[in-house]
Coordinates of C-alpha atoms in Angstrom, one line a residue:
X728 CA 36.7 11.4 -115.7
X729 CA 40.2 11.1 -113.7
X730 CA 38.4 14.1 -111.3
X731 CA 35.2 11.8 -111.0
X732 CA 37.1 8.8 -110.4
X733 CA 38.9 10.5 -107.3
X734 CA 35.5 12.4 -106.1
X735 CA 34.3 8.6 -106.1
X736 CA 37.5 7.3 -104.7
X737 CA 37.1 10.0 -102.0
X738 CA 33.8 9.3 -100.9
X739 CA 34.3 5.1 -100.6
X740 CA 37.3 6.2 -98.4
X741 CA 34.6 8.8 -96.4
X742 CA 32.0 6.5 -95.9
X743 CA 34.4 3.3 -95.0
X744 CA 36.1 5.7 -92.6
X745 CA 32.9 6.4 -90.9
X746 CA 31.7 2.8 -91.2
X747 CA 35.0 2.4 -89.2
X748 CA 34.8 5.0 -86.4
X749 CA 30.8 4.3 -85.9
X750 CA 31.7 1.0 -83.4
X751 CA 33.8 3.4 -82.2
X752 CA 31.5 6.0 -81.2
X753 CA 29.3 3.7 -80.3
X754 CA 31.8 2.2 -77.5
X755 CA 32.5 5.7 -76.5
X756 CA 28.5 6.5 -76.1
X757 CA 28.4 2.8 -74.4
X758 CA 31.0 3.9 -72.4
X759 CA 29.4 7.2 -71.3
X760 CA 26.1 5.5 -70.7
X761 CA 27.9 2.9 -68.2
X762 CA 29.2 5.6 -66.0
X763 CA 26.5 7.7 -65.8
X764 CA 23.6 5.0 -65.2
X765 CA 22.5 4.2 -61.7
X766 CA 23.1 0.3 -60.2
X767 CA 20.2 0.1 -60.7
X768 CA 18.7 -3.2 -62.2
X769 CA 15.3 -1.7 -63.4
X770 CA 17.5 0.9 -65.4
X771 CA 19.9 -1.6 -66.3
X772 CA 16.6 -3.6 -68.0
X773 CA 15.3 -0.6 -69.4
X774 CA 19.2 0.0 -70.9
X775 CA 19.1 -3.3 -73.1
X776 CA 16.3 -2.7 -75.1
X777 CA 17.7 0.8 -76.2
X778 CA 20.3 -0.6 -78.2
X779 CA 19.2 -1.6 -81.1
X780 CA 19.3 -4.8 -82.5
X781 CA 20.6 -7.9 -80.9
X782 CA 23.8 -8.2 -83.0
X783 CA 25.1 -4.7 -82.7
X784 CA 23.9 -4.7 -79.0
X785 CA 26.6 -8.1 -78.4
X786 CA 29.3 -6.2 -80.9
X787 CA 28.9 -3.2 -79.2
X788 CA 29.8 -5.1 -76.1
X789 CA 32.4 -7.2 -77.0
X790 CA 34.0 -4.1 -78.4
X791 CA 33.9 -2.8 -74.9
X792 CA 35.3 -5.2 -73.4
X793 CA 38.3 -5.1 -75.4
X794 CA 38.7 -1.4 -75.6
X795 CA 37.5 -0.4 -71.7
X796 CA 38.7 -1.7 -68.6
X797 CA 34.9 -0.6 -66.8
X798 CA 34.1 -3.7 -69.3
X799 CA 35.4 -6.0 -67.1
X800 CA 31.8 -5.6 -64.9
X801 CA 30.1 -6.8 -67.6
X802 CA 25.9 -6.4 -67.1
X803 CA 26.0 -10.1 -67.0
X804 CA 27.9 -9.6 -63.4
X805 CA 25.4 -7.1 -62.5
X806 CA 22.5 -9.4 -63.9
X807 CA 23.6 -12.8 -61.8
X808 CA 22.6 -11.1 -58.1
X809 CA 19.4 -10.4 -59.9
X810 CA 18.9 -13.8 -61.4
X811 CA 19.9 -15.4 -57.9
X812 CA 17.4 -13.2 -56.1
X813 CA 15.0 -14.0 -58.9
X814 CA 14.1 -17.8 -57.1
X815 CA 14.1 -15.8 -53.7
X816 CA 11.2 -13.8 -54.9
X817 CA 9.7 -17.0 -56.4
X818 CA 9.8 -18.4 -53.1
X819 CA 8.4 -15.5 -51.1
X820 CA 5.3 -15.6 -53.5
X821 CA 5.3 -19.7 -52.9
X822 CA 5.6 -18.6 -49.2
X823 CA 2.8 -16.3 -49.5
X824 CA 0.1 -18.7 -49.4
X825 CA 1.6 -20.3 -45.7
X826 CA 1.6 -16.9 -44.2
X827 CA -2.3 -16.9 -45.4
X828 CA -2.6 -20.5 -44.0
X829 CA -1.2 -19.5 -40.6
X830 CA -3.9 -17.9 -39.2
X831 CA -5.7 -20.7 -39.5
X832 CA -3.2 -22.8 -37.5
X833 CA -3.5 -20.0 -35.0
X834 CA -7.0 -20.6 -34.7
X835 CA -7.2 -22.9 -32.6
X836 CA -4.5 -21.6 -30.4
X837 CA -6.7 -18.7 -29.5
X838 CA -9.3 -21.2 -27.9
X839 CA -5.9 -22.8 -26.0
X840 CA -5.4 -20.2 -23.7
X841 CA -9.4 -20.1 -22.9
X842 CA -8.9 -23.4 -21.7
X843 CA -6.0 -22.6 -20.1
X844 CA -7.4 -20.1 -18.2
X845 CA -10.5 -22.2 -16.8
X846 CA -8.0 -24.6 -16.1
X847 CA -6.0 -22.2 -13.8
X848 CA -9.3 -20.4 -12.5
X849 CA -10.3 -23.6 -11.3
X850 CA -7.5 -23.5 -8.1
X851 CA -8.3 -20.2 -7.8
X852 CA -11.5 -21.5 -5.7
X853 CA -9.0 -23.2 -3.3
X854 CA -6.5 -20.4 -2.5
X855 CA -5.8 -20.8 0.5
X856 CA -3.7 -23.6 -0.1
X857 CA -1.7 -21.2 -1.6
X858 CA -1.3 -18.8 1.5
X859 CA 2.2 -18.6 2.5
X860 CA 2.8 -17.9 6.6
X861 CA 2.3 -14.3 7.0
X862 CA 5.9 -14.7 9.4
X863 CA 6.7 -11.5 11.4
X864 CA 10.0 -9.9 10.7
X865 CA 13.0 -11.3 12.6
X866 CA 13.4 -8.1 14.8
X867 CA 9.5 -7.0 14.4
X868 CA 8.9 -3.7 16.4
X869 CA 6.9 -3.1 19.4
X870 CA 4.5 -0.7 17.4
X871 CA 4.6 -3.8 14.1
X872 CA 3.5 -6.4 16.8
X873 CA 1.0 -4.3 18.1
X874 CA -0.7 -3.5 14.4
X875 CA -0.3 -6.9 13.2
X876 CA -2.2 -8.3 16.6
X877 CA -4.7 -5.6 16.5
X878 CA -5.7 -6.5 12.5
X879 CA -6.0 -10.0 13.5
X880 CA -8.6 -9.1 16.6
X881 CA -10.9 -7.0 14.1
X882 CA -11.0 -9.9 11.4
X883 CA -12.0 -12.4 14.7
X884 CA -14.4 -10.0 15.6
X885 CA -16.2 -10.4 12.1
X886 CA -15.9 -13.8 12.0
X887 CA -17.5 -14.3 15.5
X888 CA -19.8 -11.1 16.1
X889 CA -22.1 -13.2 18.4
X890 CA -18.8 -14.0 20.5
X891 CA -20.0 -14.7 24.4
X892 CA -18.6 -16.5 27.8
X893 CA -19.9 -20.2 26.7
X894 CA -20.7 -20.8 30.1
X895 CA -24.8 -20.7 31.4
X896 CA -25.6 -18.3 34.4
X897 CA -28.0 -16.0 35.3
X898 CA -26.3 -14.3 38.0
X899 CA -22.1 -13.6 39.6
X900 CA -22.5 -16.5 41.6
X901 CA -23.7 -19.1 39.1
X902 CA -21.0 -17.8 36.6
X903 CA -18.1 -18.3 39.3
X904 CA -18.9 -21.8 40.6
X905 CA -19.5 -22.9 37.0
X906 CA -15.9 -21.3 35.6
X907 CA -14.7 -23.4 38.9
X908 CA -16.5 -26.7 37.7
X909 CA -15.1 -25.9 34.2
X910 CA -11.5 -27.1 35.2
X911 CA -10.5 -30.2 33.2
X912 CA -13.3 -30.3 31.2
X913 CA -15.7 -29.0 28.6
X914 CA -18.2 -26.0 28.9
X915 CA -20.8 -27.9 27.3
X916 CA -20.6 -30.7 30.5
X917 CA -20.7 -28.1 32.7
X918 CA -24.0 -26.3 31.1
X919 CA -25.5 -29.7 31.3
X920 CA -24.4 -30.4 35.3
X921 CA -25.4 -26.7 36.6
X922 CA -29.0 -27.1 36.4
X923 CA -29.4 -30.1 39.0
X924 CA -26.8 -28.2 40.6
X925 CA -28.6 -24.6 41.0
X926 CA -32.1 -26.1 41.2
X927 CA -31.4 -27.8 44.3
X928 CA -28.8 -24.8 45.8
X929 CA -29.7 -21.2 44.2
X930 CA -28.0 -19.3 46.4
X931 CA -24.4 -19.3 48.5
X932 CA -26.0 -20.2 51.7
X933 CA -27.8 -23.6 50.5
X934 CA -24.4 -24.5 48.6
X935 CA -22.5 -23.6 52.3
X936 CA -24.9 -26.0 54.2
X937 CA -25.4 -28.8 51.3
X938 CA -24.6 -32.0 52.2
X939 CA -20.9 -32.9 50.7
X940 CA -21.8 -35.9 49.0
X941 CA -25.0 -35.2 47.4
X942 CA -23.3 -32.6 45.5
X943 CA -20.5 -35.2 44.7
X944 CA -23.0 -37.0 43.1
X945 CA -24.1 -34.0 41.0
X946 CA -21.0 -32.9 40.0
X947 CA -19.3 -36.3 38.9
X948 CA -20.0 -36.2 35.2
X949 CA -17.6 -33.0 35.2
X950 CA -15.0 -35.1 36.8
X951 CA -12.6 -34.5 39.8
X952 CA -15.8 -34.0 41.6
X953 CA -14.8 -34.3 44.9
X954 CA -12.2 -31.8 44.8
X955 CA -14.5 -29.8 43.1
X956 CA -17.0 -30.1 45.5
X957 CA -14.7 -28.7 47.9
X958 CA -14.0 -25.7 46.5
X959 CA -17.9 -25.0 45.6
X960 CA -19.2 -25.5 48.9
X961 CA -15.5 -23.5 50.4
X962 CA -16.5 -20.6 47.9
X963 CA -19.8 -20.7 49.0
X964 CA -19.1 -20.2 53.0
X965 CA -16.5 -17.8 52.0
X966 CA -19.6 -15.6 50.2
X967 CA -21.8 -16.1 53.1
X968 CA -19.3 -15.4 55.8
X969 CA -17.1 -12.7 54.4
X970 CA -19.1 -11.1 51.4
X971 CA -22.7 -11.1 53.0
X972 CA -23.5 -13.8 50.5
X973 CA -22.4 -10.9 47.5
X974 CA -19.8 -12.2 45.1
X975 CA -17.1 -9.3 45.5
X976 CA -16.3 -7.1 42.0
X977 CA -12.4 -6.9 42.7
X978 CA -9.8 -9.0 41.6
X979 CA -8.5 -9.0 44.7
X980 CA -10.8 -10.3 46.9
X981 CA -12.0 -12.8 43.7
X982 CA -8.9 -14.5 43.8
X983 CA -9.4 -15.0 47.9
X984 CA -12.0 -17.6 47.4
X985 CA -11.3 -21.3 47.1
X986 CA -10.9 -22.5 43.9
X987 CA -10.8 -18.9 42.2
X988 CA -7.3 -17.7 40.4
X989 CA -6.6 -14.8 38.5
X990 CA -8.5 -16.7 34.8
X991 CA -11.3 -17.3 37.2
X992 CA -12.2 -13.9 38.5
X993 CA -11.3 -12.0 35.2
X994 CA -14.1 -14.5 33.4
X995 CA -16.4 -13.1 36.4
X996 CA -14.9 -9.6 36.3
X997 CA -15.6 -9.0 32.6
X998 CA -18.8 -11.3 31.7
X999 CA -20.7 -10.3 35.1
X1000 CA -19.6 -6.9 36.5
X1001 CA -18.3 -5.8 33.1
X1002 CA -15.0 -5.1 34.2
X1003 CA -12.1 -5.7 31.6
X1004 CA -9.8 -9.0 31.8
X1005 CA -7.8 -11.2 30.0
X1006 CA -9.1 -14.8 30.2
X1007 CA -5.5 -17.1 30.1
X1008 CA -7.4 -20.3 29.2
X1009 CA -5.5 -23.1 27.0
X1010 CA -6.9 -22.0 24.1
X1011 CA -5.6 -18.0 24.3
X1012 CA -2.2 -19.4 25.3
X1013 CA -2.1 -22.0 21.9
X1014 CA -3.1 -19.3 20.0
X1015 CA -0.7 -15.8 21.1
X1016 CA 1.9 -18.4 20.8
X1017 CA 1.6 -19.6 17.2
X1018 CA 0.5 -16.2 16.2
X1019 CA 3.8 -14.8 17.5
X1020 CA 2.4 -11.9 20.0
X1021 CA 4.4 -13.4 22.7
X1022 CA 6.9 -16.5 23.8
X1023 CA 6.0 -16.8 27.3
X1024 CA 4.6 -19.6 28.5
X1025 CA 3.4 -18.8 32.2
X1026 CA -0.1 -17.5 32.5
X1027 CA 0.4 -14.6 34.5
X1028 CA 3.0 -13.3 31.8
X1029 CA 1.2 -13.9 28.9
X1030 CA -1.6 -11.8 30.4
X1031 CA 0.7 -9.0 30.7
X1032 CA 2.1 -9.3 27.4
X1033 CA -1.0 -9.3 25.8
X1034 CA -2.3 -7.0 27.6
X1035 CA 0.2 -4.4 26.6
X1036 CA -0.6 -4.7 22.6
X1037 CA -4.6 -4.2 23.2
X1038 CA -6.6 -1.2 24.9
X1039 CA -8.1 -2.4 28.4
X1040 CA -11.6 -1.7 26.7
X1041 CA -11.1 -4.3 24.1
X1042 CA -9.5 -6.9 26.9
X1043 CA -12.8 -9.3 27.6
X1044 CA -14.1 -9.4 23.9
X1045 CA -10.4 -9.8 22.7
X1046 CA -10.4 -13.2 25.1
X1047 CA -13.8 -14.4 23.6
X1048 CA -12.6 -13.9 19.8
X1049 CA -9.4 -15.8 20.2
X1050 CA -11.3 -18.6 22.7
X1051 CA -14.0 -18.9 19.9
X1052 CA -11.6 -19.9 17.3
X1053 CA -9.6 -21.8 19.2
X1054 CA -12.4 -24.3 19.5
X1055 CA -13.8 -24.0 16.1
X1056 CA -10.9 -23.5 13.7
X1057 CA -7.5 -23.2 15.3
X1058 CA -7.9 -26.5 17.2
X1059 CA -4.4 -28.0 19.3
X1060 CA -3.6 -31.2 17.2
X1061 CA -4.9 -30.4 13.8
X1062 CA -5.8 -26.7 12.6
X1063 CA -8.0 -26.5 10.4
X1064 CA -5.9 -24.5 8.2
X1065 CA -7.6 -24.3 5.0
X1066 CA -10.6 -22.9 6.3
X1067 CA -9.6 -20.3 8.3
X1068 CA -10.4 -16.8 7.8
X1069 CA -7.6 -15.1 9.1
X1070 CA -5.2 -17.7 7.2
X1071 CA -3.4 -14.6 5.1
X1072 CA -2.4 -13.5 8.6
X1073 CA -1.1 -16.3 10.1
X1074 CA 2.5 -17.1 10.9
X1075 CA 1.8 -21.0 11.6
X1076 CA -0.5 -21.1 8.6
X1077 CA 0.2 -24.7 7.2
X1078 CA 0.7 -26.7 10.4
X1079 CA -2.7 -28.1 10.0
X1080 CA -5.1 -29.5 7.4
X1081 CA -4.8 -27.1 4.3
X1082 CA -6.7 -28.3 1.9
X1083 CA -10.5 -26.5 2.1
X1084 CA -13.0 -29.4 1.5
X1085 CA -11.0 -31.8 4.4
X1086 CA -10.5 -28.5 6.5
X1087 CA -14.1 -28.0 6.6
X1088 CA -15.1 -31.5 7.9
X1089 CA -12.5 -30.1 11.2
X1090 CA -14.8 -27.3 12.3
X1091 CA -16.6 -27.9 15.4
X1092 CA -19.9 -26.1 16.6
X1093 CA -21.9 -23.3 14.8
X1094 CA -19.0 -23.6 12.2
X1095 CA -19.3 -26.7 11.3
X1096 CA -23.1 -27.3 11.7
X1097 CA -22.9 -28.6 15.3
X1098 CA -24.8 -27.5 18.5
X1099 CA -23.3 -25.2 20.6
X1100 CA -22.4 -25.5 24.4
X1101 CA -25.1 -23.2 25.8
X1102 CA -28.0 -24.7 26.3
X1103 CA -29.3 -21.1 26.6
X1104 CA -26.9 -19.5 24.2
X1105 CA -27.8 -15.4 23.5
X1106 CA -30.4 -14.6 21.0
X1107 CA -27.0 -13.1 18.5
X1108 CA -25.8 -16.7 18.7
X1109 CA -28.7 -18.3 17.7
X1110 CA -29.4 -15.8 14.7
X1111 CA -26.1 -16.0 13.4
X1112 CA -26.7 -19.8 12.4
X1113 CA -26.0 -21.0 16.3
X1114 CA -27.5 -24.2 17.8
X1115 CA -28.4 -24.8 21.5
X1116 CA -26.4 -28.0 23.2
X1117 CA -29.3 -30.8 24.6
X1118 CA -29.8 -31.3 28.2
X1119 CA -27.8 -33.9 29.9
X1120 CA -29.3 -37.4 28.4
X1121 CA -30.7 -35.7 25.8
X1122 CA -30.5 -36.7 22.0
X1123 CA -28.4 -33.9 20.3
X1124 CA -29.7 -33.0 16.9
X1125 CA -27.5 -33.7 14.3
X1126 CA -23.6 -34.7 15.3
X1127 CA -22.7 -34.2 19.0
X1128 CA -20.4 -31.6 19.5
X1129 CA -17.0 -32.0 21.2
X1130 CA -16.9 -33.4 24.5
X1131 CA -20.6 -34.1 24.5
X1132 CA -21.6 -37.8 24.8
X1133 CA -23.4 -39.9 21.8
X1134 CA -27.0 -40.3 21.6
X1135 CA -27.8 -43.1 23.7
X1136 CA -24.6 -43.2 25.2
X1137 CA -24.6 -43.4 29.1
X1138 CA -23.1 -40.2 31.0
X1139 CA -19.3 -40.8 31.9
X1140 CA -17.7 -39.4 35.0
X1141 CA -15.4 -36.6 32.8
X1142 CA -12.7 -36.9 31.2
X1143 CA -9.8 -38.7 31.4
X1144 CA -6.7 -36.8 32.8
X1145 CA -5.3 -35.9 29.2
X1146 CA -7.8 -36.6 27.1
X1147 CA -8.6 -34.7 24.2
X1148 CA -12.2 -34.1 25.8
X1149 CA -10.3 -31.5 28.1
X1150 CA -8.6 -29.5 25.5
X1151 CA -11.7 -29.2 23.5
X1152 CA -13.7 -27.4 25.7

């Protein structure tokens, strides 16, 4: 009995002993477990339902924490990042449904930019108010200056294919006694005086023994007419006397008749014997000036200038271009700047009107709708949109052209010393 007692003595102890040392283990396996599991929060979830039930799980902990120091990072530490991020995800997925929403926001900011762009391809139609002057470099080359001038010639010559002397002859001698009578006034009065004027004296000889003032009386509506007179009729006895009633083909004896300087007998040296030259008029000097080819102001140097940047070939139609836009675009008090086809290449681009629509109202002649100053223009000029100036008297259709007189208005004796009447010719 004493032996049974002490078997069952013995086991009591056993089994308390063990019911002892189990929180131990357990701590010790806790303790393991803590070191070798990852920071991981999933596995830190998946940890706390492997502990059995909910009352051991908390002993088991507070064990730890009294035997361990690793208990001092408790889950619960590891748990509060967790719970803190846990209203971040919340409010991502509340988010959620804005970043959904946004494209419809965006919608209509798509459409913006369409409008946008009509908005700026709108201007796009007036761009040449844009144009900045195409200014030469401060210490442009020779060879620069002569590219630059040469580019500007071809685009003149597409602008004004049908380019011609805008004087009316038939022969050398009508063309240099009207470039005489074209002094200090328009070719259009002149075209509109010659035909009284040749009718009457067709040849050198009648002009030489005309009667002075008859053919003062012809000439007056070109103004200055009696010193004009004086150098017809002077021309004409020179041609009779020293030329056997010829006109002579060299500059030098051209420039021996009365009346006839060097712009004079390069207008009848290219446009009747074909013979290159420069024509200096006011209308070649305004424009080599603002287009930089030259400073000089003095005709006879301007033609030399000029003359070095172009081949002698392309002299005479080089003076018709720049004449032809001189009176149609590039006019001396107000350029018509925004319609001018050469405006991306223009150094004084800006000094004039630059606006297109008001631009457009500046253009004189075929450019803007207006007869010419021929009254028998060439057939080029008249296909290419041209119109033929009205006799003397005569009605013009549509809106006179420069220099030429209102319907109905009675014939003046020229211009006024000055006037604009004598630049715009």
């Amino acid at each position: 009995m004493a032996a049974t007692a002490k078997k069952a003595a013995a086991v009591k102890r056993a089994a308390s002993a063990k019911k002892a040392a189990a929180p131990s283990r357990k701590a010790a396996a806790a303790k393991r477990t803590a070191k070798k599991s990852t920071p991981s929060k999933a596995l830190a979830k998946k940890s706390a339902p492997s502990t059995a039930p909910a009352k051991k799980a908390s002993a088991s902990r507070a064990l730890t924490a009294k035997t361990t120091p690793a208990a001092k990072t408790t889950p619960a530490t590891k748990n509060a990042p967790a719970r803190k991020n846990a209203p971040a995800k919340a409010t991502a997925r509340k988010s959620a449904p804005a970043k959904k929403a946004a494209p419809a926001a965006v919608t209509p900011a798509k459409t913006t930019p369409a409008k946008a762009a009509s908005a700026k391809a709108t201007p796009a139609k007036s761009a040449p108010t844009k144009v900045a002057p195409a200014k030469p470099p401060r210490n442009e080359s020779h060879t620069a200056l002569v590219r630059r001038a040469r580019r500007i010639n071809r685009e003149l010559a597409e602008v004004y294919p049908y380019a011609h002397p805008e004087l009316d002859f038939e022969n050398p001698f009508q063309l240099v006694v009207a470039t005489v009578l074209s002094a200090q006034t328009t070719d259009l009065r002149v075209n509109q005086t010659t035909p009284a004027l040749f009718g009457k004296y067709p040849t050198p000889e009648d002009l030489a023994a005309a009667n002075p003032e008859e053919v003062e009386e012809i000439l007056r509506p070109t103004g200055f007419f009696r010193a004009k007179t004086k150098s017809v009729i002077g021309l004409s006895k020179a041609l009779r006397d020293d030329f056997g009633g010829e006109v002579p083909g060299r500059l030098e004896d051209l420039v021996k008749l009365p009346g006839v300087g060097r712009k004079t007998a390069f207008v009848v040296l290219g446009n009747a014997f074909g013979r290159p030259g420069i024509t200096v008029d006011t209308h070649f000097q305004r424009l080599v000036r603002r287009w930089q080819w030259t400073d000089q102001t003095e005709p006879d140097k301007i033609e030399a200038a000029i003359g070095g940047l172009f081949p002698k070939s392309e002299w005479t139609m080089l003076s018709h271009h720049v004449i032809f836009h001189g009176r149609r675009i590039c006019h001396a008090r107000k350029p018509a700047c925004g319609a001018c086809p050469i405006a991306p290449l223009c150094p004084a681009y800006g000094e004039g009107e630059t606006d297109p629509e008001k631009a457009q109202k500046l253009l004189k002649y075929e450019k803007g709708g207006f007869p010419g100053q021929r009254l028998n223009p060439p057939q080029s000029y008249l296909d290419a949109g041209g119109i033929a100036a009205p006799p003397l008297g005569a009605t013009a259709p549509g809106a006179p052209a420069s220099g030429a007189s209102a319907p109905g208005a009675p014939v003046s004796a020229g211009p006024a010393p000055g006037s604009p009447a004598r630049e715009a010719g």
